[in-house]
Amino acid sequence: MSTACPSRLDREIDELAAISAHPAPAVTRVLFSPEDLAAREWLAGKAREAGFQLRQDPVGNLFIRWEGSEPCLPAVATGSHTDAIPNAGKYDGVVGVLGGLEAMRQLKEAGHLPRHSLELIMFTSEEPTRFGIGCLGSRLMAGTITAGEAQALRDPDGRSLDELRAAAGCGGDLGAVKVSTGAYKAFIELHIEQGPLLEERGIDIGVVEKIAAPSAFRLLLKGSGGHAGAVLMPDRRDAFLAAAEIALLVEQAALESGSKDTVGTTGLVEVKPGAINSIPCDVKMEVDFRDTDQEARDRALAKIGQGARAVCKRRGVEIDWQVINQDPPALCERSLVALAEDKAAAAGFSHDRMVSRAYHDSLFMARFCPTTMIFIPCHKGYSHRPDEFSSPHAIAKGVAVLKECLKELSR
Ligand code: HGY
Ligand code: MN
Ligand code: MN
């Protein structure tokens, strides 16, 4: 099994990284932004060059297909995302899309003749940046969000999904995105670990058994505002100070949950009117809260809710708690986990089973087809930051294992 640095792949990772709203080494490609559309066009060109078929669904999921000799059989799929949060790195998602393309090209160049069709899926909007919810494309494929719920989404500028997808050339009924169970024989996603464990332990390949249960909620807090000089402290109803206390409650709930896998992040806070001499009147804060154990996560969320309401009562601040998403974890298909382990071992690569603390489109693919993920090490676990890095050698090993899995599954 060749793990020679596929320089074609390294070049393509760098080419794609250059399609960004921010200068290198940062990568920013927000859903349906000019950079996202340019990246989609670039990828489509690569797929055509390789002789694969292309199809885009109404929400912009891109399907790059290598028709098998028995096209009616359920396809074998791989894939990930190319959208990137602001100031991200160049490997998150990209390794799975370009690595999957590389694996399919190498199989084709080696004369493989698939019986089951092979599909590389570039999922639309894995990142929550545009509409506040992640995995929009794979959620619609899995049917865990309805077309109506998706159409109700608005971006920070008030634009709707329908408006933006039409401008991006994605037409058709969002209800048609849903994929029937049985459409796919298997789905395997190659991804950087986005954690430090593989690198720390010097392990080449992680095989994912479980994907953590993500949740996110939005709090709209309303105080009374006022003049920073004229309103005495006892008379204030400061929405930002309520938000600050609640952010600390999020941290405390994660630390005291009893599980090391509970993580809570207040990643977005908007303060209005946002003037130095005006007491914060309206605050929007968005919190990301996860655990590999759904019950532990939900117990912690309930605790945060109680605490947040008590803070707001004491401070005379109104609170509107909006659930963005609250998803169960996903268990990966044991036979696919074993297959990936076998292929890693056959290649002489060290490997271990893992939990994914980040969510991925695999979380939703697992709702309707056998799924697992192949992780490769990334430097110090850095991700969602410009210095995210995974070596060509590490990527080549991941591609080599993915390739062998796709070859076996599509026979
Ligand atoms: O946030 C996540 O887990 C993913 O990287 N979007
Ligand atoms: Mn990400
Ligand atoms: Mn990702």
Tab-separated table of N, CA, C and O and ligand atoms in Angstrom, residues 81 92-93 126 191 194 360, ligand 3:
chain	number	residue	atom	x	y	z
A	81	HIS	N	-16.202	18.227	4.302
A	81	HIS	CA	-16.663	19.584	3.952
A	81	HIS	C	-15.487	20.465	3.542
A	81	HIS	O	-14.339	20.206	3.919
A	92	ASP	N	-9.060	21.056	8.114
A	92	ASP	CA	-10.358	20.648	8.658
A	92	ASP	C	-11.356	20.465	7.515
A	92	ASP	O	-11.635	21.409	6.777
A	93	GLY	N	-11.844	19.260	7.332
A	93	GLY	CA	-12.810	18.960	6.265
A	93	GLY	C	-12.129	18.696	4.938
A	93	GLY	O	-12.434	17.721	4.239
A	126	GLU	N	-21.091	22.430	6.765
A	126	GLU	CA	-20.789	21.646	7.983
A	126	GLU	C	-20.597	22.613	9.146
A	126	GLU	O	-20.917	22.311	10.291
A	191	HIS	N	-10.659	12.494	8.406
A	191	HIS	CA	-10.649	13.829	9.035
A	191	HIS	C	-9.437	13.944	9.963
A	191	HIS	O	-8.966	12.959	10.522
A	194	GLN	N	-8.396	16.797	15.269
A	194	GLN	CA	-8.798	18.041	15.977
A	194	GLN	C	-8.664	17.826	17.492
A	194	GLN	O	-9.472	18.300	18.278
A	360	HIS	N	-19.236	15.996	13.167
A	360	HIS	CA	-18.928	15.903	11.729
A	360	HIS	C	-20.193	15.502	10.994
A	360	HIS	O	-21.163	15.062	11.619
B	3	MN	MN	-14.608	19.332	10.142
